[in-house]
Structures are given as structure tokens and as C-alpha cells.
mmCIF file of C-alpha atoms in Angstrom:
data_model
loop_
_atom_site.group_PDB
_atom_site.id
_atom_site.type_symbol
_atom_site.label_atom_id
_atom_site.label_comp_id
_atom_site.label_asym_id
_atom_site.label_seq_id
_atom_site.Cartn_x
_atom_site.Cartn_y
_atom_site.Cartn_z
ATOM 1 C CA UNK P 1394 21.336 2.735 23.233
ATOM 2 C CA UNK P 1395 20.446 5.923 21.405
ATOM 3 C CA UNK P 1396 19.257 6.618 17.867
ATOM 4 C CA UNK P 1397 22.757 7.652 16.762
ATOM 5 C CA UNK P 1398 24.069 4.161 17.528
ATOM 6 C CA UNK P 1399 21.471 2.568 15.281
ATOM 7 C CA UNK P 1400 23.196 4.302 12.360
ATOM 8 C CA UNK P 1401 20.500 6.656 11.130
ATOM 9 C CA UNK P 1402 21.188 9.407 8.613
ATOM 10 C CA UNK P 1403 21.396 13.060 9.660
ATOM 11 C CA UNK P 1404 17.935 14.205 8.399
ATOM 12 C CA UNK P 1405 16.215 11.410 10.348
ATOM 13 C CA UNK P 1406 18.223 12.201 13.483
ATOM 14 C CA UNK P 1407 17.355 15.878 13.066
ATOM 15 C CA UNK P 1408 13.627 15.031 12.911
ATOM 16 C CA UNK P 1409 13.896 12.735 15.942
ATOM 17 C CA UNK P 1410 15.715 15.444 17.886
ATOM 18 C CA UNK P 1411 13.111 18.049 16.904
ATOM 19 C CA UNK P 1412 10.356 15.752 18.181
ATOM 20 C CA UNK P 1413 12.118 15.489 21.528
ATOM 21 C CA UNK P 1414 12.781 11.734 21.413
ATOM 22 C CA UNK P 1415 15.861 10.943 23.494
ATOM 23 C CA UNK P 1416 16.232 7.179 23.164
ATOM 24 C CA UNK P 1417 14.505 4.444 21.148
ATOM 25 C CA UNK P 1418 11.707 2.427 22.704
ATOM 26 C CA UNK P 1419 12.246 -1.321 23.115
ATOM 27 C CA UNK P 1420 10.432 -2.219 19.885
ATOM 28 C CA UNK P 1421 12.466 0.423 18.020
ATOM 29 C CA UNK P 1422 15.766 -0.820 19.457
ATOM 30 C CA UNK P 1423 15.006 -4.357 18.356
ATOM 31 C CA UNK P 1424 13.289 -3.712 15.016
ATOM 32 C CA UNK P 1425 15.154 -0.812 13.374
ATOM 33 C CA UNK P 1426 18.550 -2.538 12.888
ATOM 34 C CA UNK P 1427 16.909 -5.620 11.307
ATOM 35 C CA UNK P 1428 14.707 -3.505 9.027
ATOM 36 C CA UNK P 1429 17.744 -1.505 7.879
ATOM 37 C CA UNK P 1430 19.355 -4.839 6.939
ATOM 38 C CA UNK P 1431 16.342 -5.624 4.749
ATOM 39 C CA UNK P 1432 14.955 -8.452 6.856
ATOM 40 C CA UNK P 1433 11.283 -9.374 7.218
ATOM 41 C CA UNK P 1434 9.832 -8.714 10.656
ATOM 42 C CA UNK P 1435 6.997 -10.136 12.711
ATOM 43 C CA UNK P 1436 6.580 -7.789 15.672
ATOM 44 C CA UNK P 1437 4.268 -8.263 18.632
ATOM 45 C CA UNK P 1438 3.820 -4.987 20.500
ATOM 46 C CA UNK P 1439 0.821 -3.326 22.071
ATOM 47 C CA UNK P 1440 -0.312 0.225 21.431
ATOM 48 C CA UNK P 1441 1.816 3.013 22.901
ATOM 49 C CA UNK P 1442 5.143 1.186 22.533
ATOM 50 C CA UNK P 1443 6.415 3.273 19.596
ATOM 51 C CA UNK P 1444 5.914 0.692 16.859
ATOM 52 C CA UNK P 1445 4.990 3.297 14.224
ATOM 53 C CA UNK P 1446 8.455 4.804 14.641
ATOM 54 C CA UNK P 1447 9.908 1.287 14.580
ATOM 55 C CA UNK P 1448 8.904 0.844 10.946
ATOM 56 C CA UNK P 1449 8.539 4.445 9.692
ATOM 57 C CA UNK P 1450 12.066 5.583 10.645
ATOM 58 C CA UNK P 1451 14.032 2.787 8.916
ATOM 59 C CA UNK P 1452 11.736 2.714 5.878
ATOM 60 C CA UNK P 1453 12.274 6.424 5.277
ATOM 61 C CA UNK P 1454 16.015 5.945 5.605
ATOM 62 C CA UNK P 1455 16.048 3.043 3.144
ATOM 63 C CA UNK P 1456 13.993 5.023 0.626
ATOM 64 C CA UNK P 1457 16.329 8.009 0.902
ATOM 65 C CA UNK P 1458 19.451 5.876 0.519
ATOM 66 C CA UNK P 1459 18.067 4.321 -2.683
ATOM 67 C CA UNK P 1460 18.352 7.760 -4.304
ATOM 68 C CA UNK P 1461 15.982 6.744 -7.069
ATOM 69 C CA UNK P 1462 12.766 8.616 -7.578
ATOM 70 C CA UNK P 1463 9.594 7.155 -9.024
ATOM 71 C CA UNK P 1464 6.024 8.313 -9.427
ATOM 72 C CA UNK P 1465 4.921 4.882 -8.213
ATOM 73 C CA UNK P 1466 4.855 3.977 -4.480
ATOM 74 C CA UNK P 1467 8.003 2.334 -3.187
ATOM 75 C CA UNK P 1468 6.623 1.570 0.285
ATOM 76 C CA UNK P 1469 3.079 0.543 1.199
ATOM 77 C CA UNK P 1470 1.685 0.704 4.756
ATOM 78 C CA UNK P 1471 -1.695 -0.952 5.379
ATOM 79 C CA UNK P 1472 -3.811 -0.091 8.435
ATOM 80 C CA UNK P 1473 -7.257 -1.397 9.468
ATOM 81 C CA UNK P 1474 -8.966 1.960 10.123
ATOM 82 C CA UNK P 1475 -9.005 5.488 8.746
ATOM 83 C CA UNK P 1476 -7.932 6.940 12.096
ATOM 84 C CA UNK P 1477 -4.868 4.725 12.348
ATOM 85 C CA UNK P 1478 -3.943 5.393 8.704
ATOM 86 C CA UNK P 1479 -4.099 9.149 9.355
ATOM 87 C CA UNK P 1480 -2.044 8.738 12.541
ATOM 88 C CA UNK P 1481 0.652 6.802 10.664
ATOM 89 C CA UNK P 1482 0.696 9.452 7.914
ATOM 90 C CA UNK P 1483 1.307 12.133 10.556
ATOM 91 C CA UNK P 1484 4.270 10.156 11.913
ATOM 92 C CA UNK P 1485 5.706 9.689 8.424
ATOM 93 C CA UNK P 1486 5.333 13.445 7.917
ATOM 94 C CA UNK P 1487 7.197 14.182 11.160
ATOM 95 C CA UNK P 1488 10.058 11.710 10.699
ATOM 96 C CA UNK P 1489 10.485 12.546 7.016
ATOM 97 C CA UNK P 1490 10.321 16.325 7.429
ATOM 98 C CA UNK P 1491 13.883 16.853 6.213
ATOM 99 C CA UNK P 1492 13.838 14.228 3.461
ATOM 100 C CA UNK P 1493 12.802 14.628 -0.211
ATOM 101 C CA UNK P 1494 10.223 11.850 0.148
ATOM 102 C CA UNK P 1495 6.552 12.206 -0.766
ATOM 103 C CA UNK P 1496 3.765 10.390 1.020
ATOM 104 C CA UNK P 1497 -0.015 10.314 0.960
ATOM 105 C CA UNK P 1498 -2.817 8.543 2.808
ATOM 106 C CA UNK P 1499 -5.934 7.032 1.237
ATOM 107 C CA UNK P 1500 -9.044 5.698 2.997
ATOM 108 C CA UNK P 1501 -12.753 5.279 2.431
ATOM 109 C CA UNK P 1502 -15.625 7.424 3.651
ATOM 110 C CA UNK P 1503 -14.514 10.490 1.669
ATOM 111 C CA UNK P 1504 -14.334 11.402 -2.022
ATOM 112 C CA UNK P 1505 -11.499 9.727 -3.897
ATOM 113 C CA UNK P 1506 -10.884 12.742 -6.183
ATOM 114 C CA UNK P 1507 -8.180 14.438 -4.081
ATOM 115 C CA UNK P 1508 -6.570 11.112 -3.266
ATOM 116 C CA UNK P 1509 -6.310 10.247 -6.980
ATOM 117 C CA UNK P 1510 -4.836 13.701 -7.712
ATOM 118 C CA UNK P 1511 -2.080 13.147 -5.145
ATOM 119 C CA UNK P 1512 -1.328 9.710 -6.541
ATOM 120 C CA UNK P 1513 -0.968 11.147 -10.053
ATOM 121 C CA UNK P 1514 1.614 13.652 -8.817
ATOM 122 C CA UNK P 1515 3.743 10.759 -7.560
ATOM 123 C CA UNK P 1516 4.228 9.260 -4.109
ATOM 124 C CA UNK P 1517 7.034 7.342 -2.411
ATOM 125 C CA UNK P 1518 5.162 6.138 0.685
ATOM 126 C CA UNK P 1519 1.513 5.140 0.429
ATOM 127 C CA UNK P 1520 -0.502 4.660 3.638
ATOM 128 C CA UNK P 1521 -3.878 3.032 3.042
ATOM 129 C CA UNK P 1522 -6.849 1.109 4.369
ATOM 130 C CA UNK P 1523 -7.373 -2.133 2.406
ATOM 131 C CA UNK P 1524 -10.845 -1.341 1.015
ATOM 132 C CA UNK P 1525 -10.032 2.022 -0.580
ATOM 133 C CA UNK P 1526 -6.656 0.755 -1.802
ATOM 134 C CA UNK P 1527 -8.330 -2.142 -3.580
ATOM 135 C CA UNK P 1528 -10.948 0.196 -5.099
ATOM 136 C CA UNK P 1529 -8.310 2.505 -6.583
ATOM 137 C CA UNK P 1530 -6.192 -0.455 -7.639
ATOM 138 C CA UNK P 1531 -9.119 -1.962 -9.558
ATOM 139 C CA UNK P 1532 -9.811 1.408 -11.189
ATOM 140 C CA UNK P 1533 -6.230 1.584 -12.437
ATOM 141 C CA UNK P 1534 -5.252 4.631 -10.348
ATOM 142 C CA UNK P 1535 -2.477 2.811 -8.461
ATOM 143 C CA UNK P 1536 0.494 0.777 -9.689
ATOM 144 C CA UNK P 1537 2.182 -1.222 -6.908
ATOM 145 C CA UNK P 1538 4.838 -2.850 -9.103
ATOM 146 C CA UNK P 1539 7.635 -0.725 -7.570
ATOM 147 C CA UNK P 1540 6.852 -1.472 -3.902
ATOM 148 C CA UNK P 1541 9.966 -2.721 -2.122
ATOM 149 C CA UNK P 1542 8.563 -2.620 1.414
ATOM 150 C CA UNK P 1543 5.156 -3.631 2.755
ATOM 151 C CA UNK P 1544 3.964 -2.924 6.312
ATOM 152 C CA UNK P 1545 0.870 -4.527 7.833
ATOM 153 C CA UNK P 1546 0.037 -2.635 11.022
ATOM 154 C CA UNK P 1547 -2.412 -4.003 13.604
ATOM 155 C CA UNK P 1548 -2.635 -7.197 11.601
ATOM 156 C CA UNK P 1549 -4.821 -8.869 14.242
ATOM 157 C CA UNK P 1550 -7.470 -6.176 13.824
ATOM 158 C CA UNK P 1551 -7.297 -6.368 10.041
ATOM 159 C CA UNK P 1552 -8.078 -10.077 10.228
ATOM 160 C CA UNK P 1553 -10.809 -9.519 12.846
ATOM 161 C CA UNK P 1554 -12.428 -6.910 10.584
ATOM 162 C CA UNK P 1555 -12.531 -9.334 7.652
ATOM 163 C CA UNK P 1556 -9.825 -7.718 5.519
ATOM 164 C CA UNK P 1557 -7.874 -10.922 4.887
ATOM 165 C CA UNK P 1558 -9.297 -11.448 1.371
ATOM 166 C CA UNK P 1559 -8.696 -7.787 0.439
ATOM 167 C CA UNK P 1560 -5.115 -8.038 1.673
ATOM 168 C CA UNK P 1561 -4.503 -11.194 -0.359
ATOM 169 C CA UNK P 1562 -5.772 -9.396 -3.474
ATOM 170 C CA UNK P 1563 -3.406 -6.485 -2.763
ATOM 171 C CA UNK P 1564 -0.502 -8.919 -2.283
ATOM 172 C CA UNK P 1565 -1.040 -10.251 -5.800
ATOM 173 C CA UNK P 1566 -0.384 -6.730 -7.148
ATOM 174 C CA UNK P 1567 2.963 -6.462 -5.303
ATOM 175 C CA UNK P 1568 6.371 -7.756 -6.390
ATOM 176 C CA UNK P 1569 7.090 -11.192 -4.884
ATOM 177 C CA UNK P 1570 10.558 -10.032 -3.934
ATOM 178 C CA UNK P 1571 10.031 -7.399 -1.238
ATOM 179 C CA UNK P 1572 10.553 -6.684 2.453
ATOM 180 C CA UNK P 1573 7.449 -7.392 4.561
ATOM 181 C CA UNK P 1574 6.924 -6.098 8.097
ATOM 182 C CA UNK P 1575 3.965 -7.386 10.108
ATOM 183 C CA UNK P 1576 3.032 -5.801 13.439
ATOM 184 C CA UNK P 1577 0.301 -7.053 15.749
ATOM 185 C CA UNK P 1578 -0.716 -6.505 19.373
ATOM 186 C CA UNK P 1579 -1.650 -10.176 19.708
ATOM 187 C CA UNK P 1580 -0.312 -13.296 18.038
ATOM 188 C CA UNK P 1581 -3.156 -15.831 17.629
ATOM 189 C CA UNK P 1582 -2.771 -18.904 15.409
ATOM 190 C CA UNK P 1583 -4.493 -17.176 12.484
ATOM 191 C CA UNK P 1584 -1.883 -14.385 12.485
ATOM 192 C CA UNK P 1585 1.012 -16.842 12.704
ATOM 193 C CA UNK P 1586 -0.419 -18.854 9.818
ATOM 194 C CA UNK P 1587 -0.915 -15.703 7.743
ATOM 195 C CA UNK P 1588 2.590 -14.454 8.563
ATOM 196 C CA UNK P 1589 4.027 -17.802 7.504
ATOM 197 C CA UNK P 1590 2.377 -17.414 4.100
ATOM 198 C CA UNK P 1591 3.655 -13.919 3.311
ATOM 199 C CA UNK P 1592 6.948 -13.423 5.202
ATOM 200 C CA UNK P 1593 10.364 -14.852 4.308
ATOM 201 C CA UNK P 1594 12.470 -16.095 7.230
ATOM 202 C CA UNK P 1595 11.214 -13.283 9.509
ATOM 203 C CA UNK P 1596 12.924 -12.009 12.625
ATOM 204 C CA UNK P 1597 10.415 -12.298 15.467
ATOM 205 C CA UNK P 1598 10.248 -9.518 18.051
ATOM 206 C CA UNK P 1599 8.041 -9.622 21.147
ATOM 207 C CA UNK P 1600 7.678 -6.532 23.302
ATOM 208 C CA UNK P 1601 5.169 -5.781 26.077
ATOM 209 C CA UNK P 1602 2.716 -8.623 25.544
ATOM 210 C CA UNK P 1603 -0.914 -7.560 25.432
ATOM 211 C CA UNK P 1604 -1.602 -9.162 28.805
ATOM 212 C CA UNK P 1605 0.579 -6.551 30.511
ATOM 213 C CA UNK P 1606 -1.168 -3.264 31.133
ATOM 214 C CA UNK P 1607 1.167 -0.307 31.556
ATOM 215 C CA UNK P 1608 2.441 0.193 35.090
ATOM 216 C CA UNK P 1609 1.866 3.939 34.685
ATOM 217 C CA UNK P 1610 -1.926 3.427 34.455
ATOM 218 C CA UNK P 1611 -3.825 3.561 37.753
ATOM 219 C CA UNK P 1612 -6.784 1.199 37.287
ATOM 220 C CA UNK P 1613 -10.021 1.077 39.278
ATOM 221 C CA UNK P 1614 -13.589 -0.176 38.926
ATOM 222 C CA UNK P 1615 -16.988 1.094 40.067
ATOM 223 C CA UNK P 1616 -19.746 -1.492 40.510
ATOM 224 C CA UNK P 1617 -22.883 0.216 39.193
ATOM 225 C CA UNK P 1618 -26.266 -0.817 37.909
ATOM 226 C CA UNK P 1619 -26.702 -0.139 34.202
ATOM 227 C CA UNK P 1620 -29.156 2.706 34.870
ATOM 228 C CA UNK P 1621 -26.741 4.434 37.274
ATOM 229 C CA UNK P 1622 -23.838 4.774 34.855
ATOM 230 C CA UNK P 1623 -24.921 7.967 33.065
ATOM 231 C CA UNK P 1624 -25.658 9.791 36.325
ATOM 232 C CA UNK P 1625 -22.357 8.699 37.871
ATOM 233 C CA UNK P 1626 -20.325 9.702 34.808
ATOM 234 C CA UNK P 1627 -22.014 13.110 34.667
ATOM 235 C CA UNK P 1628 -21.182 13.700 38.336
ATOM 236 C CA UNK P 1629 -17.533 12.720 37.807
ATOM 237 C CA UNK P 1630 -17.097 14.932 34.747
ATOM 238 C CA UNK P 1631 -18.770 17.950 36.385
ATOM 239 C CA UNK P 1632 -16.454 17.655 39.383
ATOM 240 C CA UNK P 1633 -13.420 18.186 37.131
ATOM 241 C CA UNK P 1634 -14.377 19.832 33.854
ATOM 242 C CA UNK P 1635 -10.751 20.533 32.942
ATOM 243 C CA UNK P 1636 -9.673 16.878 32.777
ATOM 244 C CA UNK P 1637 -9.549 15.389 29.278
ATOM 245 C CA UNK P 1638 -11.417 12.082 29.234
ATOM 246 C CA UNK P 1639 -11.813 9.388 26.591
ATOM 247 C CA UNK P 1640 -15.011 7.399 27.198
ATOM 248 C CA UNK P 1641 -15.418 3.957 25.624
ATOM 249 C CA UNK P 1642 -18.814 2.605 24.622
ATOM 250 C CA UNK P 1643 -19.758 -0.749 23.110
ATOM 251 C CA UNK P 1644 -22.355 0.514 20.604
ATOM 252 C CA UNK P 1645 -22.847 3.475 18.270
ATOM 253 C CA UNK P 1646 -26.392 4.140 19.496
ATOM 254 C CA UNK P 1647 -25.257 4.055 23.116
ATOM 255 C CA UNK P 1648 -22.513 6.557 22.290
ATOM 256 C CA UNK P 1649 -25.031 8.923 20.677
ATOM 257 C CA UNK P 1650 -27.423 8.686 23.644
ATOM 258 C CA UNK P 1651 -24.654 9.361 26.145
ATOM 259 C CA UNK P 1652 -23.331 12.360 24.171
ATOM 260 C CA UNK P 1653 -26.863 13.825 24.133
ATOM 261 C CA UNK P 1654 -27.298 13.228 27.884
ATOM 262 C CA UNK P 1655 -23.952 14.841 28.776
ATOM 263 C CA UNK P 1656 -24.736 17.793 26.510
ATOM 264 C CA UNK P 1657 -27.943 18.460 28.442
ATOM 265 C CA UNK P 1658 -25.836 18.657 31.620
ATOM 266 C CA UNK P 1659 -23.600 21.313 30.062
ATOM 267 C CA UNK P 1660 -20.662 18.992 29.313
ATOM 268 C CA UNK P 1661 -19.242 19.637 25.851
ATOM 269 C CA UNK P 1662 -18.778 16.279 24.220
ATOM 270 C CA UNK P 1663 -17.800 14.875 20.828
ATOM 271 C CA UNK P 1664 -18.586 11.408 19.574
ATOM 272 C CA UNK P 1665 -16.845 9.174 17.031
ATOM 273 C CA UNK P 1666 -18.096 5.862 15.651
ATOM 274 C CA UNK P 1667 -18.617 4.039 12.362
ATOM 275 C CA UNK P 1668 -21.843 5.872 11.453
ATOM 276 C CA UNK P 1669 -20.154 9.281 11.621
ATOM 277 C CA UNK P 1670 -18.698 10.684 8.417
ATOM 278 C CA UNK P 1671 -14.931 10.767 8.121
ATOM 279 C CA UNK P 1672 -15.008 14.578 8.166
ATOM 280 C CA UNK P 1673 -17.041 14.591 11.389
ATOM 281 C CA UNK P 1674 -14.707 12.063 13.009
ATOM 282 C CA UNK P 1675 -11.593 14.033 12.085
ATOM 283 C CA UNK P 1676 -13.173 17.277 13.323
ATOM 284 C CA UNK P 1677 -14.162 15.687 16.652
ATOM 285 C CA UNK P 1678 -10.729 14.160 17.176
ATOM 286 C CA UNK P 1679 -8.964 17.431 16.332
ATOM 287 C CA UNK P 1680 -11.175 19.360 18.769
ATOM 288 C CA UNK P 1681 -10.314 16.841 21.483
ATOM 289 C CA UNK P 1682 -6.585 16.893 20.736
ATOM 290 C CA UNK P 1683 -6.517 20.700 20.821
ATOM 291 C CA UNK P 1684 -8.441 20.783 24.107
ATOM 292 C CA UNK P 1685 -11.467 22.582 22.677
ATOM 293 C CA UNK P 1686 -13.602 19.826 24.174
ATOM 294 C CA UNK P 1687 -12.567 17.661 27.118
ATOM 295 C CA UNK P 1688 -14.765 14.607 26.607
ATOM 296 C CA UNK P 1689 -14.598 12.273 23.622
ATOM 297 C CA UNK P 1690 -16.907 9.258 23.377
ATOM 298 C CA UNK P 1691 -15.734 6.464 21.089
ATOM 299 C CA UNK P 1692 -16.482 2.912 20.062
ATOM 300 C CA UNK P 1693 -13.535 0.526 19.876
ATOM 301 C CA UNK P 1694 -13.134 0.438 16.093
ATOM 302 C CA UNK P 1695 -13.363 4.237 15.771
ATOM 303 C CA UNK P 1696 -10.792 4.675 18.539
ATOM 304 C CA UNK P 1697 -8.054 2.762 16.695
ATOM 305 C CA UNK P 1698 -5.215 5.163 15.984
ATOM 306 C CA UNK P 1699 -6.149 7.711 18.653
ATOM 307 C CA UNK P 1700 -2.823 8.877 20.031
ATOM 308 C CA UNK P 1701 -3.093 11.817 22.417
ATOM 309 C CA UNK P 1702 -0.019 12.799 24.352
ATOM 310 C CA UNK P 1703 -0.518 12.965 28.098
ATOM 311 C CA UNK P 1704 -4.182 11.912 27.980
ATOM 312 C CA UNK P 1705 -4.946 11.763 31.729
ATOM 313 C CA UNK P 1706 -8.040 9.577 31.838
ATOM 314 C CA UNK P 1707 -9.900 6.736 30.117
ATOM 315 C CA UNK P 1708 -13.332 5.560 31.256
ATOM 316 C CA UNK P 1709 -14.851 2.231 30.257
ATOM 317 C CA UNK P 1710 -18.532 3.178 30.402
ATOM 318 C CA UNK P 1711 -19.318 -0.257 28.967
ATOM 319 C CA UNK P 1712 -16.997 -3.136 29.705
ATOM 320 C CA UNK P 1713 -15.419 -4.389 26.464
ATOM 321 C CA UNK P 1714 -16.428 -7.594 24.713
ATOM 322 C CA UNK P 1715 -13.081 -9.251 25.403
ATOM 323 C CA UNK P 1716 -10.140 -8.957 27.778
ATOM 324 C CA UNK P 1717 -7.530 -7.860 25.246
ATOM 325 C CA UNK P 1718 -9.694 -4.937 24.126
ATOM 326 C CA UNK P 1719 -9.578 -3.720 27.741
ATOM 327 C CA UNK P 1720 -5.777 -3.525 27.580
ATOM 328 C CA UNK P 1721 -5.960 -1.705 24.232
ATOM 329 C CA UNK P 1722 -8.437 0.796 25.667
ATOM 330 C CA UNK P 1723 -6.538 1.678 28.821
ATOM 331 C CA UNK P 1724 -3.330 1.859 26.766
ATOM 332 C CA UNK P 1725 -4.590 5.185 25.398
ATOM 333 C CA UNK P 1726 -3.521 6.750 28.688
ATOM 334 C CA UNK P 1727 -0.249 6.369 30.597
ATOM 335 C CA UNK P 1728 1.748 6.556 27.370
ATOM 336 C CA UNK P 1729 5.457 7.327 26.997
ATOM 337 C CA UNK P 1730 6.034 7.159 30.753
ATOM 338 C CA UNK P 1731 3.257 9.588 31.690
ATOM 339 C CA UNK P 1732 0.835 8.682 34.442
ATOM 340 C CA UNK P 1733 -2.748 7.872 33.528
ATOM 341 C CA UNK P 1734 -6.006 6.774 35.082
ATOM 342 C CA UNK P 1735 -8.372 4.065 33.811
ATOM 343 C CA UNK P 1736 -11.809 3.753 35.386
ATOM 344 C CA UNK P 1737 -14.334 1.037 34.561
ATOM 345 C CA UNK P 1738 -18.073 0.981 35.218
ATOM 346 C CA UNK P 1739 -19.132 -2.628 35.774
ATOM 347 C CA UNK P 1740 -22.741 -3.796 36.099
ATOM 348 C CA UNK P 1741 -23.738 -7.205 37.526
ATOM 349 C CA UNK P 1742 -24.114 -8.711 34.068
ATOM 350 C CA UNK P 1743 -20.606 -7.489 33.121
ATOM 351 C CA UNK P 1744 -18.846 -9.072 36.120
ATOM 352 C CA UNK P 1745 -17.866 -12.239 34.170
ATOM 353 C CA UNK P 1746 -15.998 -9.984 31.705
ATOM 354 C CA UNK P 1747 -14.174 -8.302 34.591
ATOM 355 C CA UNK P 1748 -13.086 -11.705 35.928
ATOM 356 C CA UNK P 1749 -11.602 -12.594 32.527
ATOM 357 C CA UNK P 1750 -9.800 -9.224 32.384
ATOM 358 C CA UNK P 1751 -8.318 -9.764 35.836
ATOM 359 C CA UNK P 1752 -7.153 -13.226 34.812
ATOM 360 C CA UNK P 1753 -5.429 -11.772 31.739
ATOM 361 C CA UNK P 1754 -3.689 -8.872 33.499
ATOM 362 C CA UNK P 1755 -2.771 -10.985 36.520
ATOM 363 C CA UNK P 1756 -4.322 -8.991 39.372
ATOM 364 C CA UNK P 1757 -7.647 -7.770 40.756
ATOM 365 C CA UNK P 1758 -8.619 -4.273 39.642
ATOM 366 C CA UNK P 1759 -9.076 -2.187 42.818
ATOM 367 C CA UNK P 1760 -12.663 -1.205 43.619
ATOM 368 C CA UNK P 1761 -13.082 2.595 43.624
ATOM 369 C CA UNK P 1762 -14.615 4.214 46.692
#
């Protein structure tokens, strides 16, 4: 199957062709036709499977075919973090390049002045984090009465981060008759219950369950004492300074300490976590994407939405708190068929976490020599 067979309009196909996409991913093949028919969707797909395109492409087409313009948003996309919201906005920009459709992204951590200005000019697609959206909604800067399509991306993370009450408040401002698309990497009972409350006879799509790590990622583990990790990482990074590496930490303070330590060894490093300003986080991520720096240290929440083409290497400096987070982390490399490498540093106290990870993914992670 190719995108032409899905029945997309010429401007969308032109954008897809310009981006070099040859065929739809599995989630796109299954979701796009149903979305174009106006059906509600509950989609389970892990990061790197092309789910942003799965909802952005058909939504843009539906908006264009309506041929009615409004200053109020006609599609609303909710994301749990600023980084993911920005990433989605970039995809909407790319796929809608040849369409007369306006979009904007709003999130907290920065001044609302520019965001309000853009909203006043009129917007068709609004991408937002729940907190900032609710703030502007309460201030009367946003009218959601014209929204025909709602997307909840990474719904499991939104619930984990405590956004469920904010989302319910937003839902009350939306028309009851609308298309709702819910995407999640995992499908716990809480998500199913929530989906049952807000979706109407949804089509369920399951692609690449979270327990399956990409076959293109070469995984390995080093058994190290906690105090040895910094020295070992420094040695690895100095041996190949040209290799771009995303390093995952469990805490903000740990990330800061590691960035300082690597800097003293002459390794240019950027750091992103919740205590960093949005401007600093965007600057660090841009520097990493452009290759100005080769090492980016991130906590899990800050790393949501990081999408770097052909990222060769991910290092779990700290083992994650849960098994599914491990799969999310290593899914940042080995994307779109490219090969990637995921290395974990595991101390004695972290070995129980490793055992749970191995149970989830179905095999023992090879020990690195």
C-alpha cells in the first residue's frame, strides 16, 4: 500500500513526497482510512512508529475538504509535554505546507503574550499542553466551540502526569459531537476506562506493542558500581567524540552533576529537564539536532517528543523506574529502519529492574565486554 491508495489530496501527497516518505507505516495504513471516514480511534503504538503522521495527515485533509474558514480552532491536539507539542507542530507544518491551513502551538514555561496574539489572528489547528490550554481557556482567549476533531497523544503519559482533571475540564468546552482520536503507547485499565467515557464506538488499532523493542536496536548492558558510571561514560564518549549520544538520567540533579563532570573532561554537553526554562530546553535540543553538540543528557519527562533522525546511540546511565520506560528510551534510536545502539549501565541495586525489563522484552540483554 502507498499513500496514493489511501486517497489523499494532491497537496498532502506533495508534502509527503517532499519529505521522502515512500509508503505508510503500519499505524498510518490502519488509522488514516478510518480517520478520513470520521470514525473515533483508539490507537496503541509505541514511539517511532509514525503515529503523528497517522493523525496529522488525515486531519489536515479533512480540514481542507471542509472549505470553511474560521478564526476559532477546528482541530485540537493535546500532548503531555512541551517538547512533544512542539514536535507535533513541526509535523503539522511539514504535512500542511501546501495547504491554506493555520496552526499554532501553546505550552507553559514561556510568556503567553505571543501565543495569545497568534490565537487572535485565527487558527485552524491548535496543538497544546493541557495546563496552558486551560489557563488561556479560563482567561477567555480561546473558544473551542468549533472543534470537530480532538487528538489525545501519549494519553498514558497524560494520565501518569496527573492531567486527567485538566483534560476533563477541556472536554466540557468542546462540542459533544466531534471526532476523537486517542493514541497511547500502553493500554492499562485506566486508559481503557477513560477512552470508554470519551470515545464513540471507536476503531481499535494495535501496532508494535510496547513490550517489543525495535529489532534495529542493538542492546547491551554494562554491570558497574554506581561510582564507576561517570568514569566509564567519559571514557566511552572520549573514544568516539563524533557519535551523537542521548544519555538518560533518573533525576534532574544527577543530570546537572553529570553534565558538569563531562564538561570538565572536554566533552561538550547539553542538559534538559523540568527545572530548565523552555527557552534553554529548546536551545539545547536544537544544538543537539544540528550536531553542534554530540551529547544530550535528559530526564524521561523532558525527553518526550525528542525525535532525531538517525540518532546512533542511547545510553541508560540510570536504569529507568519501570520496564516500559526502558522501551520508550531505547526507541529514540533505531527509528524508521535505521540501526541504533542502546547501552545500559546497571549497578547491583538496579539488577531487579533489569530482570523486569528482560521479562517484558522477552530476552536477556547481552552483557557488554
